[in-house]
Coordinates of C-alpha atoms and ligand atoms in Angstrom, one line a residue:
M105 CA 17.6 1.5 23.4
K106 CA 13.9 2.4 22.9
R107 CA 11.4 -0.3 23.9
Y108 CA 7.9 0.0 22.4
Q109 CA 4.6 -1.2 23.7
L110 CA 1.5 -2.5 22.0
H111 CA -1.5 -0.2 21.8
I112 CA -4.7 -1.8 22.8
D113 CA -8.0 -0.3 24.0
G114 CA -6.6 3.2 24.3
Q115 CA -3.5 2.1 26.3
Y116 CA 0.1 1.2 25.7
R117 CA 0.8 -2.1 27.3
A118 CA 3.4 -4.9 27.3
P119 CA 2.8 -8.0 25.2
K120 CA 1.3 -11.0 27.0
S121 CA 4.3 -13.1 25.9
G122 CA 6.7 -10.8 27.7
A123 CA 8.9 -10.9 24.6
W124 CA 10.3 -8.2 22.4
F125 CA 12.2 -8.5 19.1
E126 CA 14.8 -6.1 17.7
T127 CA 14.4 -3.8 14.8
Q128 CA 17.4 -2.5 12.8
N129 CA 18.3 0.7 11.0
P130 CA 18.9 -0.3 7.3
F131 CA 21.6 2.4 6.8
T132 CA 23.7 1.6 9.9
G133 CA 22.7 -2.0 10.4
E134 CA 22.3 -1.2 14.1
T135 CA 19.5 -2.4 16.3
W136 CA 17.8 0.8 17.5
A137 CA 14.6 -0.4 19.2
E138 CA 12.7 -3.3 20.6
I139 CA 9.2 -4.2 19.2
P140 CA 6.7 -6.1 21.3
R141 CA 6.2 -9.7 20.1
G142 CA 2.4 -9.9 20.2
D143 CA 0.6 -13.3 20.2
E144 CA -2.9 -14.6 20.0
Q145 CA -3.8 -13.4 23.5
D146 CA -2.9 -9.8 22.5
V147 CA -4.8 -10.2 19.3
D148 CA -7.9 -11.4 21.2
L149 CA -7.7 -8.4 23.6
A150 CA -7.3 -6.0 20.7
V151 CA -10.2 -7.5 18.6
Q152 CA -12.4 -7.6 21.7
A153 CA -11.7 -3.9 22.4
A154 CA -12.3 -3.0 18.7
H155 CA -15.6 -5.0 18.8
R156 CA -16.7 -3.3 22.1
A157 CA -16.0 0.1 20.6
L158 CA -17.9 -0.8 17.4
T159 CA -21.0 -2.0 19.2
T160 CA -21.2 -0.1 22.5
G161 CA -20.0 3.2 23.9
P162 CA -19.2 6.6 22.4
W163 CA -17.9 5.6 19.0
A164 CA -21.0 3.5 18.3
E165 CA -23.3 6.4 19.5
M166 CA -21.5 9.2 17.7
T167 CA -22.9 10.9 14.7
A168 CA -21.1 10.6 11.4
T169 CA -20.4 14.4 11.6
Q170 CA -18.7 13.9 15.0
R171 CA -16.6 11.1 13.5
G172 CA -15.6 13.3 10.7
A173 CA -14.6 16.1 13.2
L174 CA -12.4 13.6 15.1
M175 CA -10.7 12.6 11.9
R176 CA -9.9 16.1 10.9
K177 CA -8.4 16.6 14.4
L178 CA -6.3 13.6 13.8
G179 CA -5.2 15.0 10.5
D180 CA -4.0 18.2 12.3
L181 CA -2.1 16.2 14.8
I182 CA -0.4 14.2 12.1
A183 CA 0.7 17.5 10.5
Q184 CA 2.2 18.6 13.8
E185 CA 4.1 15.3 14.2
A186 CA 5.0 14.8 10.5
T187 CA 8.8 15.4 11.0
S188 CA 9.2 13.1 14.0
L189 CA 7.1 10.3 12.4
A190 CA 9.1 10.6 9.2
E191 CA 12.3 10.3 11.1
T192 CA 11.1 7.2 12.8
E193 CA 10.2 5.7 9.4
V194 CA 13.6 6.5 7.9
R195 CA 15.3 5.0 10.9
D196 CA 13.3 1.8 10.5
N197 CA 13.0 1.4 6.7
G198 CA 15.9 3.4 5.3
K199 CA 13.9 5.3 2.7
L200 CA 14.8 8.9 2.0
F201 CA 13.8 11.4 4.6
A202 CA 12.7 13.6 1.7
E203 CA 10.3 10.8 0.6
M204 CA 8.9 9.9 4.0
H205 CA 8.6 13.5 5.1
G206 CA 6.7 14.2 1.9
Q207 CA 4.4 11.2 2.6
L208 CA 3.8 12.3 6.2
N209 CA 3.0 15.9 5.2
Y210 CA 0.5 14.6 2.7
L211 CA -1.1 12.1 5.1
P212 CA -3.5 14.5 6.8
Q213 CA -5.3 14.9 3.5
W214 CA -6.6 11.4 3.8
F215 CA -8.2 12.2 7.1
Y216 CA -9.6 15.5 5.9
Y217 CA -11.0 14.0 2.7
Y218 CA -12.6 10.9 4.3
G219 CA -13.5 12.9 7.4
G220 CA -15.5 15.1 5.1
L221 CA -17.0 12.1 3.5
A222 CA -18.1 10.5 6.8
D223 CA -21.5 12.4 6.9
K224 CA -22.1 12.1 3.2
I225 CA -22.7 8.4 3.2
E226 CA -26.3 8.4 2.3
G227 CA -28.8 5.6 1.8
S228 CA -31.7 5.9 -0.6
T229 CA -35.4 5.6 -0.6
L230 CA -36.6 2.9 -2.9
P231 CA -39.3 3.6 -5.5
L232 CA -41.0 0.3 -4.5
D233 CA -43.0 -1.7 -7.0
K234 CA -45.2 -2.9 -4.1
K235 CA -48.0 -0.7 -2.6
G236 CA -48.3 -0.1 1.2
Y237 CA -44.6 0.1 2.1
F238 CA -42.0 2.7 2.6
A239 CA -38.5 1.2 2.1
F240 CA -35.0 2.7 2.3
T241 CA -31.4 1.6 2.6
R242 CA -28.8 2.3 5.3
H243 CA -25.1 1.9 4.9
E244 CA -23.6 0.5 8.1
P245 CA -20.0 -0.2 9.1
V246 CA -18.9 -3.7 8.0
G247 CA -17.4 -4.4 11.4
V248 CA -14.0 -4.8 12.9
V249 CA -11.4 -4.2 10.3
V250 CA -7.9 -5.7 10.3
A251 CA -5.3 -3.8 8.4
I252 CA -2.1 -5.6 7.6
T253 CA 0.6 -3.4 6.2
P254 CA 4.0 -3.8 4.6
W255 CA 7.4 -2.2 5.3
N256 CA 7.9 0.1 2.4
S257 CA 5.5 3.0 3.4
P258 CA 4.0 2.0 6.7
L259 CA 1.9 5.0 7.6
L260 CA 0.9 6.1 4.1
L261 CA -0.5 2.6 3.2
L262 CA -2.1 2.4 6.6
A263 CA -3.9 5.7 6.0
W264 CA -5.3 4.4 2.7
K265 CA -7.2 1.7 4.8
L266 CA -7.7 3.5 8.0
A267 CA -9.3 6.8 6.8
P268 CA -12.1 5.2 4.8
A269 CA -12.6 2.6 7.5
L270 CA -13.1 5.3 10.2
A271 CA -15.3 7.3 7.9
A272 CA -17.5 4.2 7.5
G273 CA -17.7 3.9 11.4
C274 CA -15.6 0.7 11.6
T275 CA -13.0 0.1 14.3
V276 CA -9.5 -1.1 13.4
V277 CA -6.7 -3.4 14.5
V278 CA -3.5 -2.9 12.6
K279 CA -0.6 -5.3 12.3
P280 CA 2.4 -3.4 10.7
S281 CA 5.3 -5.2 9.2
E282 CA 7.7 -6.8 11.7
F283 CA 10.5 -4.8 10.0
T284 CA 8.9 -1.4 10.4
S285 CA 6.5 -1.4 13.3
A286 CA 7.8 1.7 15.2
S287 CA 6.0 4.5 13.4
T288 CA 2.6 2.8 13.7
L289 CA 3.1 2.4 17.4
E290 CA 4.0 6.1 17.7
F291 CA 1.1 7.1 15.5
A292 CA -1.3 5.4 17.9
A293 CA -0.7 8.0 20.6
L294 CA -2.4 10.6 18.3
F295 CA -5.7 8.8 18.6
E296 CA -6.3 9.5 22.2
K297 CA -4.9 13.1 21.8
A298 CA -7.5 13.7 19.1
G299 CA -10.2 12.4 21.4
F300 CA -11.0 9.0 19.8
P301 CA -12.7 6.6 22.2
P302 CA -10.5 3.7 23.3
G303 CA -10.7 0.6 21.1
V304 CA -11.3 2.4 17.9
F305 CA -7.7 2.0 16.8
N306 CA -5.4 -0.8 18.1
V307 CA -1.9 -1.9 17.1
V308 CA -0.6 -5.4 17.7
T309 CA 2.9 -5.9 16.4
G310 CA 4.6 -9.2 15.8
F311 CA 5.1 -11.8 13.1
G312 CA 2.9 -12.7 10.2
A313 CA 2.6 -16.3 11.2
E314 CA 1.6 -15.4 14.8
V315 CA -0.2 -12.1 15.0
G316 CA -1.2 -12.0 11.3
T317 CA -2.7 -15.5 11.3
A318 CA -4.5 -14.9 14.7
L319 CA -6.1 -11.7 13.4
V320 CA -7.2 -13.2 10.1
E321 CA -8.8 -16.1 11.9
H322 CA -10.4 -14.2 14.8
P323 CA -14.2 -14.7 14.7
L324 CA -15.0 -11.1 15.5
V325 CA -13.1 -9.7 12.6
A326 CA -15.3 -8.8 9.6
K327 CA -12.8 -7.6 7.1
I328 CA -9.1 -7.9 6.2
S329 CA -7.5 -5.1 4.3
F330 CA -4.1 -6.2 3.2
T331 CA -1.1 -4.7 1.4
G332 CA 1.9 -6.9 0.7
S333 CA 3.3 -9.7 -1.4
D334 CA 0.9 -11.7 -3.6
A335 CA 2.1 -14.9 -2.0
T336 CA 0.9 -13.7 1.5
G337 CA -2.2 -12.1 0.0
R338 CA -3.3 -15.5 -1.5
I339 CA -2.8 -17.2 1.9
I340 CA -4.9 -14.6 3.7
N341 CA -7.6 -14.5 1.0
E342 CA -8.0 -18.3 1.1
K343 CA -8.5 -18.3 4.8
A344 CA -10.8 -15.3 4.6
A345 CA -12.9 -17.1 2.0
R346 CA -13.3 -20.1 4.1
L347 CA -14.3 -18.0 7.1
L348 CA -16.5 -15.7 5.0
K349 CA -14.7 -12.5 5.7
H350 CA -14.5 -9.5 3.4
T351 CA -11.1 -8.7 2.0
S352 CA -9.3 -6.1 -0.1
M353 CA -5.9 -7.0 -1.4
E354 CA -3.3 -4.7 -2.7
L355 CA -0.5 -6.9 -4.0
G356 CA 2.5 -6.6 -6.2
G357 CA 3.2 -5.3 -9.6
K358 CA 5.6 -5.6 -12.6
S359 CA 4.5 -2.3 -14.2
P360 CA 5.4 -1.4 -17.8
N361 CA 6.7 2.1 -18.4
V362 CA 6.3 2.5 -22.2
V363 CA 8.4 5.1 -24.1
F364 CA 7.4 5.9 -27.7
E365 CA 9.7 7.5 -30.3
D366 CA 7.5 10.7 -30.2
A367 CA 7.9 11.2 -26.4
D368 CA 9.6 14.2 -24.8
L369 CA 12.7 12.1 -24.1
E370 CA 14.1 14.3 -21.3
Q371 CA 10.9 13.9 -19.3
A372 CA 10.7 10.2 -20.2
V373 CA 14.2 9.7 -18.8
F374 CA 13.1 11.3 -15.5
G375 CA 10.0 9.2 -15.6
A376 CA 12.0 6.0 -16.0
I377 CA 14.3 6.9 -13.2
S378 CA 11.5 7.9 -10.8
G379 CA 9.7 4.6 -11.7
I380 CA 12.6 2.4 -10.6
F381 CA 15.2 4.2 -8.5
A382 CA 13.0 6.3 -6.3
A383 CA 12.4 4.6 -3.0
T384 CA 15.2 2.2 -4.1
G385 CA 12.6 0.4 -6.3
Q386 CA 10.8 -0.7 -3.1
T387 CA 7.3 0.2 -4.2
C388 CA 4.5 -1.9 -5.6
I389 CA 4.1 0.6 -8.4
A390 CA 7.8 0.4 -9.5
G391 CA 8.1 0.8 -13.3
S392 CA 10.4 -2.2 -13.4
R393 CA 9.8 -3.0 -17.1
L394 CA 10.9 -0.1 -19.3
L395 CA 9.6 -0.7 -22.8
V396 CA 11.4 1.5 -25.4
Q397 CA 10.6 1.8 -29.0
R398 CA 13.3 0.2 -31.1
S399 CA 13.9 3.4 -33.2
I400 CA 15.0 5.4 -30.1
H401 CA 16.3 2.5 -28.0
D402 CA 20.1 3.2 -28.1
E403 CA 19.7 7.0 -27.8
F404 CA 17.3 6.6 -24.9
V405 CA 19.5 4.1 -23.0
K406 CA 22.4 6.5 -23.4
R407 CA 20.5 9.4 -21.9
L408 CA 19.1 7.2 -19.2
L409 CA 22.5 6.0 -18.2
E410 CA 23.8 9.6 -18.0
V411 CA 21.3 10.4 -15.3
A412 CA 21.2 7.0 -13.6
R413 CA 24.9 6.9 -13.3
S414 CA 25.0 10.0 -11.2
A415 CA 22.4 8.8 -8.7
R416 CA 23.9 9.3 -5.2
M417 CA 23.6 6.5 -2.7
G418 CA 24.1 7.3 0.9
D419 CA 22.5 8.3 4.2
P420 CA 18.8 8.5 3.7
M421 CA 18.6 11.4 6.2
S422 CA 20.8 13.5 4.0
A423 CA 19.1 15.9 1.6
D424 CA 21.8 15.0 -1.1
T425 CA 21.0 11.3 -1.1
Q426 CA 18.9 9.9 -4.0
V427 CA 19.1 6.2 -3.4
G428 CA 18.9 4.7 0.0
P429 CA 19.5 1.2 1.3
V430 CA 17.2 -1.8 0.9
T431 CA 15.0 -2.1 3.9
T432 CA 15.6 -5.7 5.1
P433 CA 18.4 -8.2 4.9
P434 CA 16.2 -10.9 3.2
Q435 CA 15.1 -8.3 0.6
F436 CA 18.7 -7.3 0.1
K437 CA 19.6 -10.9 -0.7
K438 CA 16.5 -11.4 -2.9
V439 CA 17.4 -8.3 -5.0
L440 CA 21.0 -9.6 -5.5
D441 CA 19.7 -13.1 -6.3
Y442 CA 17.5 -11.6 -9.0
I443 CA 20.4 -9.8 -10.5
D444 CA 22.2 -13.2 -10.8
V445 CA 19.1 -14.7 -12.3
A446 CA 19.0 -12.0 -15.0
K447 CA 22.7 -12.4 -15.8
K448 CA 22.2 -16.1 -16.2
E449 CA 19.2 -15.6 -18.4
G450 CA 21.4 -13.6 -20.8
A451 CA 20.4 -10.0 -20.0
T452 CA 23.2 -7.4 -20.3
V453 CA 24.1 -5.3 -17.3
V454 CA 24.7 -1.8 -18.4
L455 CA 24.7 -0.2 -15.0
G456 CA 25.3 -1.5 -11.4
G457 CA 24.6 -5.1 -10.8
K458 CA 26.3 -5.4 -7.4
K459 CA 25.9 -4.5 -3.8
G460 CA 26.8 -0.9 -3.0
T461 CA 30.2 -0.7 -1.3
A462 CA 31.0 3.0 -1.8
P463 CA 32.2 4.7 1.4
E464 CA 28.9 6.7 1.6
C465 CA 27.0 3.4 1.8
G466 CA 28.5 2.8 5.3
N467 CA 27.2 -0.5 6.7
G468 CA 23.9 -0.2 4.9
W469 CA 22.2 -2.9 2.8
F470 CA 22.8 -1.1 -0.5
V471 CA 22.3 -2.4 -4.0
E472 CA 23.6 -0.3 -6.9
P473 CA 21.0 1.2 -9.2
T474 CA 21.0 -1.6 -11.8
I475 CA 19.9 -1.5 -15.5
F476 CA 19.6 -4.5 -17.8
T477 CA 19.2 -4.2 -21.5
G478 CA 18.4 -7.0 -24.0
V479 CA 15.7 -8.3 -21.7
R480 CA 13.0 -10.6 -23.2
N481 CA 9.6 -10.4 -21.7
D482 CA 9.5 -14.1 -21.0
M483 CA 12.6 -13.9 -18.7
R484 CA 12.0 -14.2 -14.9
I485 CA 13.6 -10.7 -14.5
A486 CA 10.7 -9.3 -16.7
Q487 CA 7.9 -11.4 -15.1
E488 CA 8.7 -11.5 -11.3
E489 CA 8.5 -8.6 -8.9
V490 CA 12.0 -7.8 -7.6
F491 CA 11.1 -4.9 -5.3
G492 CA 14.5 -3.2 -5.7
P493 CA 16.5 -0.8 -7.9
V494 CA 16.6 -3.2 -10.9
L495 CA 15.3 -2.0 -14.3
S496 CA 14.7 -4.3 -17.2
I497 CA 14.7 -2.7 -20.6
I498 CA 12.8 -4.3 -23.4
S499 CA 12.5 -2.9 -26.9
F500 CA 9.4 -3.0 -29.0
E501 CA 8.5 -2.3 -32.6
D502 CA 5.1 -0.4 -32.7
E503 CA 2.0 0.3 -30.7
A504 CA 0.6 -3.2 -31.0
D505 CA 3.8 -4.8 -30.0
A506 CA 4.1 -2.4 -27.0
L507 CA 0.6 -3.4 -25.8
R508 CA 1.2 -7.1 -26.3
I509 CA 4.4 -7.0 -24.2
A510 CA 3.0 -4.6 -21.6
N511 CA 0.0 -6.8 -20.9
D512 CA 1.9 -10.1 -21.1
V513 CA 2.5 -10.4 -17.3
R514 CA 0.3 -11.7 -14.5
F515 CA 0.3 -8.4 -12.6
G516 CA -1.7 -5.2 -13.4
L517 CA -1.1 -2.6 -10.8
A518 CA 0.1 0.4 -12.9
A519 CA 1.5 1.4 -16.3
A520 CA 2.8 4.5 -18.0
V521 CA 2.9 5.8 -21.5
W522 CA 5.3 8.5 -22.8
T523 CA 4.1 10.1 -26.0
T524 CA 3.1 13.4 -27.5
D525 CA 0.4 11.9 -29.6
I526 CA -2.9 12.4 -27.7
G527 CA -4.7 9.7 -29.8
R528 CA -2.0 7.2 -28.9
A529 CA -2.2 8.2 -25.2
I530 CA -5.9 7.5 -25.2
R531 CA -5.7 4.3 -27.1
M532 CA -3.0 2.9 -24.8
S533 CA -4.7 4.0 -21.6
E534 CA -7.8 2.1 -22.8
K535 CA -6.0 -1.1 -23.5
L536 CA -3.4 -1.3 -20.8
Q537 CA -4.5 -3.8 -18.2
A538 CA -3.7 -1.9 -15.1
G539 CA -5.5 -0.2 -12.2
T540 CA -3.6 3.1 -12.8
V541 CA -2.3 4.4 -16.1
W542 CA -0.1 7.5 -16.2
V543 CA 0.5 9.5 -19.4
N544 CA 3.7 11.5 -19.4
T545 CA 4.2 11.1 -15.7
Y546 CA 5.0 8.4 -13.2
R547 CA 4.3 7.5 -9.5
A548 CA 1.6 10.1 -8.9
V549 CA -1.0 9.2 -6.3
S550 CA -3.8 11.0 -4.5
F551 CA -6.4 10.4 -1.8
M552 CA -9.1 11.0 -4.5
A553 CA -7.7 8.7 -7.2
P554 CA -8.9 5.1 -6.9
F555 CA -5.9 2.7 -6.7
G556 CA -5.7 -1.0 -7.0
G557 CA -4.8 -3.9 -9.2
Y558 CA -6.0 -5.7 -12.3
K559 CA -5.2 -9.5 -12.5
D560 CA -2.9 -10.8 -9.8
S561 CA -2.2 -7.3 -8.4
G562 CA -5.2 -7.5 -6.2
L563 CA -8.8 -7.1 -5.4
G564 CA -10.7 -3.9 -4.6
R565 CA -9.7 -0.3 -4.8
E566 CA -8.3 2.1 -2.2
N567 CA -8.6 5.9 -2.3
G568 CA -11.4 7.9 -3.9
I569 CA -15.0 8.0 -2.9
E570 CA -15.6 4.3 -3.9
A571 CA -13.1 3.1 -1.3
V572 CA -15.4 3.8 1.6
K573 CA -18.0 1.3 0.2
A574 CA -15.6 -1.5 0.9
F575 CA -16.0 -0.7 4.6
L576 CA -19.8 -0.6 4.5
Q577 CA -22.6 -3.1 4.3
T578 CA -26.1 -2.2 3.1
K579 CA -29.3 -2.8 5.0
S580 CA -32.8 -2.6 3.4
V581 CA -35.5 -1.4 5.8
W582 CA -39.2 -2.1 5.0
I583 CA -41.9 -0.2 6.8
N584 CA -45.5 -1.3 6.4
T585 CA -47.7 1.8 5.8
G586 CA -50.9 -0.1 5.2
A587 CA -50.2 -3.3 3.2
V588 CA -52.4 -6.1 4.4
A589 CA -51.4 -9.7 4.2
S590 CA -54.1 -11.6 2.3
N591 CA -52.3 -15.0 2.4
P592 CA -49.5 -15.4 5.1
F593 CA -48.1 -18.5 3.4
V594 CA -47.0 -16.6 0.2
M595 CA -44.2 -14.1 -0.2
R596 CA -45.3 -10.5 0.1
Ligands
ADP731 P1 6.5 -7.9 2.2 O1 7.2 -8.1 3.6 O2 7.3 -8.4 1.1 O3 5.9 -6.6 2.1 P2 4.6 -9.8 3.1 O4 3.4 -10.2 2.3 O5 5.5 -10.9 3.6 O6 5.3 -8.8 2.2 O7 4.2 -9.0 4.4 C1 3.2 -8.0 4.4 C2 2.5 -8.1 5.8 O8 1.9 -9.3 5.9 C3 3.5 -8.0 7.0 O9 2.9 -7.2 8.0 C4 3.6 -9.4 7.4 O10 3.9 -9.6 8.7 C5 2.2 -9.9 7.1 N1 2.1 -11.4 7.0 C6 3.0 -12.3 6.6 N2 2.5 -13.5 6.6 C7 1.3 -13.5 7.0 C8 0.2 -14.4 7.3 N3 0.4 -15.7 7.0 N4 -1.0 -14.0 7.7 C9 -1.2 -12.7 8.0 N5 -0.2 -11.7 7.8 C10 1.0 -12.1 7.3

C-alpha cells in the first residue's frame, strides 16, 4: 500500500505525530493508501517555511515576470502529469475519470492566465490635491495564505486559490480534505521540478479539527481561502474575524435551474441532467432545484425520465460510466437520509430513491439517480444542500412566480434559465440572486469568469482578474518633493 508524506519547505517528510490514516477507494471500498496525520507541529513548520519564503530568499527577491514564468512552467508540468493526477483523484474520490481528466487537462490554463497577470499588477500615481508631494500605490502580497479544500474536485478548486495567490506573490499552505489528500501531495512534487523555491507551496494533510484549526489560528497566516460546507465556513470565518485575518469563502448552493415553456426542451433536459447527475451531484453548483413551468411540467418530466433512467452507474474509470459512487461513507448516509426526509415530507419519487445495488456498482457507495416531483419550495429537500444525485422538481406559473421561488432560499451560488426569449433571459439574469447565471447552459466555468456566492453561498470571488486583488494589499507611498512643514502639530 502506498504511504504518502507531508510536503513542507520543499521536502517530503513524515508527520511529527508518526501517525497515518487510511484513505479508501469509493468504488471498491478498499483502503489504497495511507495519508500523514499532520498536527500543530507540522502546521507550524509549514507556516514558518511559507513565511520565510515570503519575506526572505529567492521568491521574495524575484520579479513578478520571473514568478509568472515559473507559473507557466508549472502549467506545462501539470499538462504532462494530467493523466496520472486524474487517476489518483478518481481512486480517491470516485468521480468519473472523464470528468477528472477533463479538469486536470484544463488546470494548466489557471497557471498560464494568472502567470500572465503576475507582472500586470500595477499601482497608480495619485493626482494629489496637496502640493510638494509625489504619491503612488503599490500592491503587495497579503502574506501567507492557507487554502482549505474539499473532496469533490481537489486540484481544480486548489488551482482557483493557488494561481492568483502565486501571481500576487503570496506563499501557500494547503490542507486538502482528509478524504482526498493524495492528489495534492503528488501535485506538490511539480513545484520543485518547475523551480519554485522551497516554502512557496506546502501541504499539511490531516483532519479539520487538528490541522485546519491550527492553520486558521496560526499568527503568521494572513488569509484563509476556503471551499467547503457553509457550516465549516462559518466556524472558520468567526475565528478569522476575531484574529483579524482575511478570508474568502466558497460555500454551498441550492441552485435553481429554471425551464420556461418556450425553451428548447431537448437542450433543457440535458441541462437538467448535467446540473444534478454529473459528478453524482457532488458539486457546489448542482442544479438541485429544477423549476419547470406548469404548462410543460408533465411533458418535461416524461422526457427527463427517459434520459435519466438510462444513466449508467459503474466503475468511474470506465468510459461508459455516467454516474459514479458517492465519495465518502458519511456523505453516502447523508444523501440516503435526505431521500427519506423528502419522502416523509410528501414529495413523490419518480426515479431511484435507493442505494445503488446493480452488479456494476460493485462494493461502491452508490445512490441511484433520484428525482422527486411535487416538491414545495419550503420543504427541507428544496432548501438544504444534499450534495448528491437527488433532484427536486418544483412547478411554477409565470416569470414572477419562477423568480420568487428561485430566490426564496438562503444560498445564491448559481442559477440557470432555459428560454428562447432574449428579453426574458436578460430580465431573469438581472433578478436572480446568484453569483453565476447561465442561460441555456449549465455547469460552465472558466479561469476568466468570476465565481462566488451571493447570500450564504460565500464571500469574495474566485477566477477572473479581480480574484488576484483578494491576495493583495495596497500601500500608499508619499514622497516629499519640496513641501515644507509650517506647523508640525497639524496634519499635513
Ligand atoms: P465537505 O467535506 O462537506 O466538503 P467540510 O466543510 O467539512 O465540507 O470540509 C471542507 C474542508 O474543511 C476539509 O478540508 C476539512 O478537513 C476542513 N475543515 C473541517 N473542519 C474544519 C475546521 N474546524 N477548521 C478548518 N478546516 C476544517
